[in-house]
Amino acid sequence: MSQINPASPAALAAYSSASDEENATGSSFNDKVLDFFKQNQPEGTLNDVIDQLKQLAEPGEKISMQELNSAILIADGILRKDEEYKTYTDSTLDRMTTQMLGVNMFYNNMLYKSFTKTDDDASF
């Protein structure tokens, strides 16, 4: 099992408290996630990284599984184009992205079943 290397609380606070100028230029959650992966290259479990990513949101803002999934996919796609991050994307970020897609698919499947109250859908 890989060693967990979480970002420091100070680093998380710096990301989550964007200045007014950053907010005015439209610094999005996806941008914060990309910068976070660039600067920290976190290791460990998907759950640990998700907890860190949620701290990047504005105070009081709730981040959905779909938003997390999208942000991780975007970061993975952008970082893999940069040779500097190739090893990290291949060894760590791809694994997290695949796990996140699986979690998102499972979550959506459970929501679907809760609304339809059936397991008879052949598409699953």
Short mmCIF file of N, CA and C in Angstrom, two decimals:
data_model
loop_
_atom_site.label_atom_id
_atom_site.label_comp_id
_atom_site.label_asym_id
_atom_site.label_seq_id
_atom_site.Cartn_x
_atom_site.Cartn_y
_atom_site.Cartn_z
N MET A 1 0.85 -1.18 0.00
CA MET A 1 0.00 0.00 0.00
C MET A 1 0.90 1.23 0.00
N SER A 2 0.51 2.23 -0.75
CA SER A 2 1.34 3.42 -0.84
C SER A 2 1.19 4.30 0.40
N GLN A 3 2.20 5.05 0.65
CA GLN A 3 2.22 5.96 1.80
C GLN A 3 1.34 7.16 1.50
N ILE A 4 0.51 7.56 2.43
CA ILE A 4 -0.35 8.72 2.25
C ILE A 4 0.47 9.98 2.48
N ASN A 5 0.37 10.89 1.54
CA ASN A 5 1.13 12.13 1.59
C ASN A 5 0.15 13.29 1.46
N PRO A 6 -0.61 13.60 2.54
CA PRO A 6 -1.62 14.65 2.43
C PRO A 6 -1.00 16.04 2.33
N ALA A 7 -1.76 16.93 1.75
CA ALA A 7 -1.32 18.33 1.69
C ALA A 7 -1.44 18.95 3.07
N SER A 8 -0.61 19.92 3.32
CA SER A 8 -0.64 20.58 4.63
C SER A 8 -1.90 21.43 4.76
N PRO A 9 -2.37 21.63 5.99
CA PRO A 9 -3.53 22.50 6.19
C PRO A 9 -3.33 23.90 5.62
N ALA A 10 -2.10 24.40 5.70
CA ALA A 10 -1.82 25.73 5.16
C ALA A 10 -2.00 25.76 3.65
N ALA A 11 -1.58 24.69 2.97
CA ALA A 11 -1.74 24.63 1.52
C ALA A 11 -3.21 24.57 1.14
N LEU A 12 -3.99 23.79 1.88
CA LEU A 12 -5.43 23.71 1.61
C LEU A 12 -6.11 25.04 1.85
N ALA A 13 -5.72 25.73 2.91
CA ALA A 13 -6.31 27.03 3.22
C ALA A 13 -5.99 28.04 2.12
N ALA A 14 -4.78 27.97 1.59
CA ALA A 14 -4.38 28.90 0.53
C ALA A 14 -5.23 28.69 -0.72
N TYR A 15 -5.55 27.44 -1.02
CA TYR A 15 -6.37 27.16 -2.20
C TYR A 15 -7.81 27.56 -1.98
N SER A 16 -8.35 27.30 -0.80
CA SER A 16 -9.78 27.52 -0.58
C SER A 16 -10.14 28.97 -0.34
N SER A 17 -9.18 29.79 0.03
CA SER A 17 -9.49 31.20 0.28
C SER A 17 -8.96 32.06 -0.86
N ALA A 18 -9.61 31.96 -1.99
CA ALA A 18 -9.20 32.73 -3.15
C ALA A 18 -9.48 34.21 -2.91
N SER A 19 -8.61 35.05 -3.45
CA SER A 19 -8.79 36.49 -3.28
C SER A 19 -9.95 36.98 -4.13
N ASP A 20 -10.39 38.22 -3.87
CA ASP A 20 -11.47 38.81 -4.66
C ASP A 20 -11.08 38.90 -6.13
N GLU A 21 -9.80 39.19 -6.39
CA GLU A 21 -9.34 39.28 -7.77
C GLU A 21 -9.46 37.93 -8.47
N GLU A 22 -9.10 36.85 -7.78
CA GLU A 22 -9.23 35.52 -8.36
C GLU A 22 -10.69 35.18 -8.62
N ASN A 23 -11.56 35.54 -7.68
CA ASN A 23 -12.98 35.28 -7.86
C ASN A 23 -13.54 36.08 -9.03
N ALA A 24 -13.06 37.29 -9.21
CA ALA A 24 -13.54 38.15 -10.29
C ALA A 24 -13.12 37.60 -11.65
N THR A 25 -11.98 36.92 -11.71
CA THR A 25 -11.52 36.37 -12.98
C THR A 25 -12.10 34.99 -13.23
N GLY A 26 -12.95 34.50 -12.35
CA GLY A 26 -13.63 33.24 -12.58
C GLY A 26 -12.82 32.01 -12.22
N SER A 27 -12.00 32.09 -11.21
CA SER A 27 -11.26 30.92 -10.76
C SER A 27 -12.26 29.87 -10.30
N SER A 28 -12.32 28.77 -11.03
CA SER A 28 -13.33 27.76 -10.75
C SER A 28 -12.78 26.64 -9.87
N PHE A 29 -13.68 25.80 -9.41
CA PHE A 29 -13.29 24.64 -8.63
C PHE A 29 -12.37 23.75 -9.45
N ASN A 30 -12.65 23.59 -10.74
CA ASN A 30 -11.79 22.77 -11.60
C ASN A 30 -10.37 23.31 -11.66
N ASP A 31 -10.24 24.64 -11.73
CA ASP A 31 -8.91 25.26 -11.74
C ASP A 31 -8.18 25.01 -10.43
N LYS A 32 -8.91 25.10 -9.32
CA LYS A 32 -8.30 24.85 -8.01
C LYS A 32 -7.83 23.41 -7.89
N VAL A 33 -8.63 22.48 -8.41
CA VAL A 33 -8.24 21.07 -8.37
C VAL A 33 -7.01 20.83 -9.22
N LEU A 34 -6.98 21.42 -10.41
CA LEU A 34 -5.81 21.27 -11.28
C LEU A 34 -4.56 21.82 -10.60
N ASP A 35 -4.64 23.02 -10.05
CA ASP A 35 -3.49 23.60 -9.35
C ASP A 35 -3.08 22.75 -8.16
N PHE A 36 -4.06 22.22 -7.44
CA PHE A 36 -3.78 21.37 -6.29
C PHE A 36 -2.99 20.13 -6.71
N PHE A 37 -3.42 19.47 -7.79
CA PHE A 37 -2.70 18.29 -8.27
C PHE A 37 -1.31 18.65 -8.77
N LYS A 38 -1.18 19.79 -9.45
CA LYS A 38 0.12 20.22 -9.94
C LYS A 38 1.11 20.44 -8.80
N GLN A 39 0.66 21.11 -7.77
CA GLN A 39 1.57 21.51 -6.70
C GLN A 39 1.81 20.42 -5.66
N ASN A 40 0.82 19.56 -5.42
CA ASN A 40 0.94 18.59 -4.33
C ASN A 40 1.13 17.15 -4.77
N GLN A 41 0.65 16.80 -5.95
CA GLN A 41 0.69 15.43 -6.44
C GLN A 41 0.38 14.44 -5.30
N PRO A 42 -0.83 14.53 -4.74
CA PRO A 42 -1.16 13.71 -3.57
C PRO A 42 -1.18 12.22 -3.90
N GLU A 43 -0.77 11.43 -2.94
CA GLU A 43 -0.79 9.97 -3.02
C GLU A 43 -1.83 9.49 -2.01
N GLY A 44 -2.06 8.21 -1.97
CA GLY A 44 -2.97 7.66 -0.97
C GLY A 44 -4.27 7.20 -1.58
N THR A 45 -5.26 7.06 -0.73
CA THR A 45 -6.54 6.53 -1.18
C THR A 45 -7.37 7.63 -1.85
N LEU A 46 -8.31 7.20 -2.66
CA LEU A 46 -9.23 8.13 -3.31
C LEU A 46 -10.00 8.91 -2.26
N ASN A 47 -10.43 8.25 -1.20
CA ASN A 47 -11.20 8.91 -0.15
C ASN A 47 -10.39 10.05 0.50
N ASP A 48 -9.11 9.81 0.75
CA ASP A 48 -8.26 10.86 1.34
C ASP A 48 -8.15 12.06 0.41
N VAL A 49 -7.97 11.79 -0.87
CA VAL A 49 -7.82 12.88 -1.85
C VAL A 49 -9.15 13.63 -2.01
N ILE A 50 -10.26 12.91 -2.03
CA ILE A 50 -11.57 13.57 -2.13
C ILE A 50 -11.79 14.50 -0.95
N ASP A 51 -11.43 14.05 0.25
CA ASP A 51 -11.57 14.91 1.43
C ASP A 51 -10.75 16.19 1.27
N GLN A 52 -9.55 16.07 0.71
CA GLN A 52 -8.71 17.25 0.49
C GLN A 52 -9.32 18.15 -0.58
N LEU A 53 -9.85 17.56 -1.64
CA LEU A 53 -10.44 18.35 -2.72
C LEU A 53 -11.68 19.10 -2.25
N LYS A 54 -12.47 18.49 -1.41
CA LYS A 54 -13.67 19.16 -0.89
C LYS A 54 -13.30 20.41 -0.10
N GLN A 55 -12.13 20.42 0.51
CA GLN A 55 -11.69 21.58 1.28
C GLN A 55 -11.32 22.75 0.37
N LEU A 56 -11.18 22.51 -0.92
CA LEU A 56 -10.86 23.58 -1.86
C LEU A 56 -12.08 24.42 -2.22
N ALA A 57 -13.27 23.91 -1.92
CA ALA A 57 -14.50 24.63 -2.24
C ALA A 57 -14.64 25.86 -1.36
N GLU A 58 -15.41 26.81 -1.85
CA GLU A 58 -15.70 28.01 -1.07
C GLU A 58 -16.44 27.61 0.20
N PRO A 59 -16.27 28.35 1.29
CA PRO A 59 -16.99 28.03 2.53
C PRO A 59 -18.51 27.97 2.28
N GLY A 60 -19.11 26.89 2.73
CA GLY A 60 -20.55 26.71 2.57
C GLY A 60 -20.96 26.09 1.25
N GLU A 61 -20.03 25.98 0.31
CA GLU A 61 -20.34 25.39 -1.00
C GLU A 61 -20.27 23.87 -0.90
N LYS A 62 -21.30 23.20 -1.39
CA LYS A 62 -21.33 21.74 -1.41
C LYS A 62 -20.89 21.27 -2.79
N ILE A 63 -19.94 20.37 -2.82
CA ILE A 63 -19.42 19.83 -4.07
C ILE A 63 -20.03 18.44 -4.27
N SER A 64 -20.67 18.23 -5.42
CA SER A 64 -21.30 16.95 -5.71
C SER A 64 -20.28 15.94 -6.22
N MET A 65 -20.69 14.67 -6.24
CA MET A 65 -19.84 13.62 -6.79
C MET A 65 -19.55 13.89 -8.27
N GLN A 66 -20.54 14.40 -8.99
CA GLN A 66 -20.34 14.70 -10.41
C GLN A 66 -19.31 15.82 -10.60
N GLU A 67 -19.35 16.83 -9.74
CA GLU A 67 -18.37 17.92 -9.83
C GLU A 67 -16.97 17.43 -9.50
N LEU A 68 -16.85 16.57 -8.49
CA LEU A 68 -15.55 15.99 -8.16
C LEU A 68 -15.04 15.13 -9.31
N ASN A 69 -15.92 14.31 -9.85
CA ASN A 69 -15.56 13.45 -10.97
C ASN A 69 -15.06 14.28 -12.15
N SER A 70 -15.80 15.31 -12.49
CA SER A 70 -15.44 16.18 -13.60
C SER A 70 -14.10 16.86 -13.36
N ALA A 71 -13.90 17.39 -12.17
CA ALA A 71 -12.66 18.09 -11.85
C ALA A 71 -11.45 17.16 -11.92
N ILE A 72 -11.60 15.93 -11.42
CA ILE A 72 -10.49 14.97 -11.47
C ILE A 72 -10.21 14.56 -12.92
N LEU A 73 -11.25 14.33 -13.71
CA LEU A 73 -11.06 13.97 -15.12
C LEU A 73 -10.37 15.09 -15.90
N ILE A 74 -10.79 16.32 -15.66
CA ILE A 74 -10.18 17.47 -16.34
C ILE A 74 -8.71 17.59 -15.96
N ALA A 75 -8.42 17.49 -14.67
CA ALA A 75 -7.03 17.58 -14.20
C ALA A 75 -6.18 16.47 -14.82
N ASP A 76 -6.71 15.26 -14.85
CA ASP A 76 -5.98 14.13 -15.43
C ASP A 76 -5.70 14.38 -16.91
N GLY A 77 -6.70 14.84 -17.64
CA GLY A 77 -6.52 15.10 -19.06
C GLY A 77 -5.50 16.18 -19.35
N ILE A 78 -5.50 17.23 -18.55
CA ILE A 78 -4.55 18.33 -18.75
C ILE A 78 -3.14 17.93 -18.34
N LEU A 79 -3.02 17.29 -17.17
CA LEU A 79 -1.69 16.95 -16.66
C LEU A 79 -1.00 15.89 -17.52
N ARG A 80 -1.76 15.01 -18.13
CA ARG A 80 -1.12 13.95 -18.92
C ARG A 80 -0.46 14.50 -20.18
N LYS A 81 -0.85 15.69 -20.61
CA LYS A 81 -0.23 16.33 -21.77
C LYS A 81 1.12 16.96 -21.43
N ASP A 82 1.39 17.14 -20.14
CA ASP A 82 2.62 17.77 -19.69
C ASP A 82 3.62 16.68 -19.27
N GLU A 83 4.75 16.65 -19.93
CA GLU A 83 5.76 15.62 -19.67
C GLU A 83 6.22 15.60 -18.21
N GLU A 84 6.19 16.76 -17.57
CA GLU A 84 6.61 16.87 -16.16
C GLU A 84 5.73 16.02 -15.24
N TYR A 85 4.48 15.82 -15.60
CA TYR A 85 3.53 15.10 -14.74
C TYR A 85 3.20 13.70 -15.27
N LYS A 86 3.87 13.25 -16.31
CA LYS A 86 3.56 11.97 -16.96
C LYS A 86 3.63 10.80 -15.98
N THR A 87 4.67 10.72 -15.20
CA THR A 87 4.82 9.62 -14.24
C THR A 87 3.71 9.65 -13.21
N TYR A 88 3.38 10.84 -12.71
CA TYR A 88 2.32 10.97 -11.71
C TYR A 88 0.96 10.57 -12.29
N THR A 89 0.66 11.02 -13.50
CA THR A 89 -0.65 10.67 -14.08
C THR A 89 -0.73 9.17 -14.35
N ASP A 90 0.35 8.58 -14.84
CA ASP A 90 0.33 7.15 -15.15
C ASP A 90 0.24 6.28 -13.90
N SER A 91 0.95 6.65 -12.85
CA SER A 91 1.01 5.79 -11.67
C SER A 91 -0.05 6.07 -10.62
N THR A 92 -0.53 7.30 -10.52
CA THR A 92 -1.43 7.65 -9.43
C THR A 92 -2.75 8.23 -9.90
N LEU A 93 -2.71 9.27 -10.69
CA LEU A 93 -3.94 9.98 -11.05
C LEU A 93 -4.87 9.13 -11.92
N ASP A 94 -4.31 8.30 -12.80
CA ASP A 94 -5.15 7.40 -13.60
C ASP A 94 -5.93 6.44 -12.70
N ARG A 95 -5.27 5.92 -11.67
CA ARG A 95 -5.92 5.00 -10.73
C ARG A 95 -7.07 5.70 -10.03
N MET A 96 -6.82 6.92 -9.56
CA MET A 96 -7.87 7.68 -8.87
C MET A 96 -9.03 8.01 -9.82
N THR A 97 -8.70 8.36 -11.06
CA THR A 97 -9.73 8.70 -12.04
C THR A 97 -10.62 7.49 -12.32
N THR A 98 -10.00 6.33 -12.50
CA THR A 98 -10.76 5.11 -12.75
C THR A 98 -11.64 4.76 -11.56
N GLN A 99 -11.09 4.88 -10.35
CA GLN A 99 -11.89 4.61 -9.15
C GLN A 99 -13.05 5.59 -9.05
N MET A 100 -12.80 6.85 -9.35
CA MET A 100 -13.85 7.86 -9.25
C MET A 100 -14.96 7.60 -10.26
N LEU A 101 -14.61 7.18 -11.46
CA LEU A 101 -15.63 6.83 -12.45
C LEU A 101 -16.48 5.66 -11.96
N GLY A 102 -15.84 4.67 -11.35
CA GLY A 102 -16.58 3.53 -10.80
C GLY A 102 -17.51 3.94 -9.68
N VAL A 103 -17.02 4.79 -8.79
CA VAL A 103 -17.85 5.28 -7.68
C VAL A 103 -19.04 6.06 -8.23
N ASN A 104 -18.78 6.92 -9.21
CA ASN A 104 -19.84 7.74 -9.79
C ASN A 104 -20.89 6.87 -10.49
N MET A 105 -20.43 5.85 -11.21
CA MET A 105 -21.36 4.95 -11.89
C MET A 105 -22.21 4.18 -10.87
N PHE A 106 -21.58 3.69 -9.81
CA PHE A 106 -22.30 2.97 -8.76
C PHE A 106 -23.34 3.89 -8.10
N TYR A 107 -22.94 5.11 -7.79
CA TYR A 107 -23.83 6.09 -7.16
C TYR A 107 -25.04 6.38 -8.06
N ASN A 108 -24.78 6.61 -9.34
CA ASN A 108 -25.88 6.89 -10.28
C ASN A 108 -26.80 5.68 -10.42
N ASN A 109 -26.22 4.48 -10.43
CA ASN A 109 -27.01 3.26 -10.51
C ASN A 109 -27.91 3.12 -9.29
N MET A 110 -27.38 3.40 -8.11
CA MET A 110 -28.18 3.31 -6.88
C MET A 110 -29.30 4.35 -6.88
N LEU A 111 -29.01 5.55 -7.35
CA LEU A 111 -30.06 6.57 -7.45
C LEU A 111 -31.16 6.12 -8.41
N TYR A 112 -30.75 5.59 -9.55
CA TYR A 112 -31.73 5.11 -10.53
C TYR A 112 -32.63 4.04 -9.91
N LYS A 113 -32.01 3.09 -9.22
CA LYS A 113 -32.79 2.01 -8.61
C LYS A 113 -33.70 2.52 -7.50
N SER A 114 -33.27 3.56 -6.80
CA SER A 114 -34.12 4.09 -5.73
C SER A 114 -35.37 4.78 -6.31
N PHE A 115 -35.25 5.34 -7.50
CA PHE A 115 -36.39 6.00 -8.13
C PHE A 115 -37.32 5.00 -8.83
N THR A 116 -36.73 3.99 -9.46
CA THR A 116 -37.55 3.04 -10.21
C THR A 116 -38.01 1.86 -9.37
N LYS A 117 -37.36 1.64 -8.24
CA LYS A 117 -37.69 0.53 -7.33
C LYS A 117 -37.65 -0.82 -8.05
N THR A 118 -36.71 -0.95 -9.00
CA THR A 118 -36.60 -2.21 -9.73
C THR A 118 -35.14 -2.53 -10.04
N ASP A 119 -34.86 -3.83 -10.17
CA ASP A 119 -33.55 -4.29 -10.60
C ASP A 119 -33.62 -4.93 -11.98
N ASP A 120 -34.72 -4.71 -12.70
CA ASP A 120 -34.97 -5.40 -13.96
C ASP A 120 -34.39 -4.71 -15.19
N ASP A 121 -33.66 -3.63 -15.02
CA ASP A 121 -33.11 -2.91 -16.17
C ASP A 121 -31.92 -3.68 -16.75
N ALA A 122 -32.02 -4.11 -18.00
CA ALA A 122 -30.98 -4.91 -18.64
C ALA A 122 -29.74 -4.10 -18.98
N SER A 123 -29.81 -2.77 -18.93
CA SER A 123 -28.65 -1.95 -19.29
C SER A 123 -27.59 -1.94 -18.20
N PHE A 124 -27.91 -2.46 -17.01
CA PHE A 124 -26.93 -2.48 -15.92
C PHE A 124 -26.33 -3.83 -15.84
#
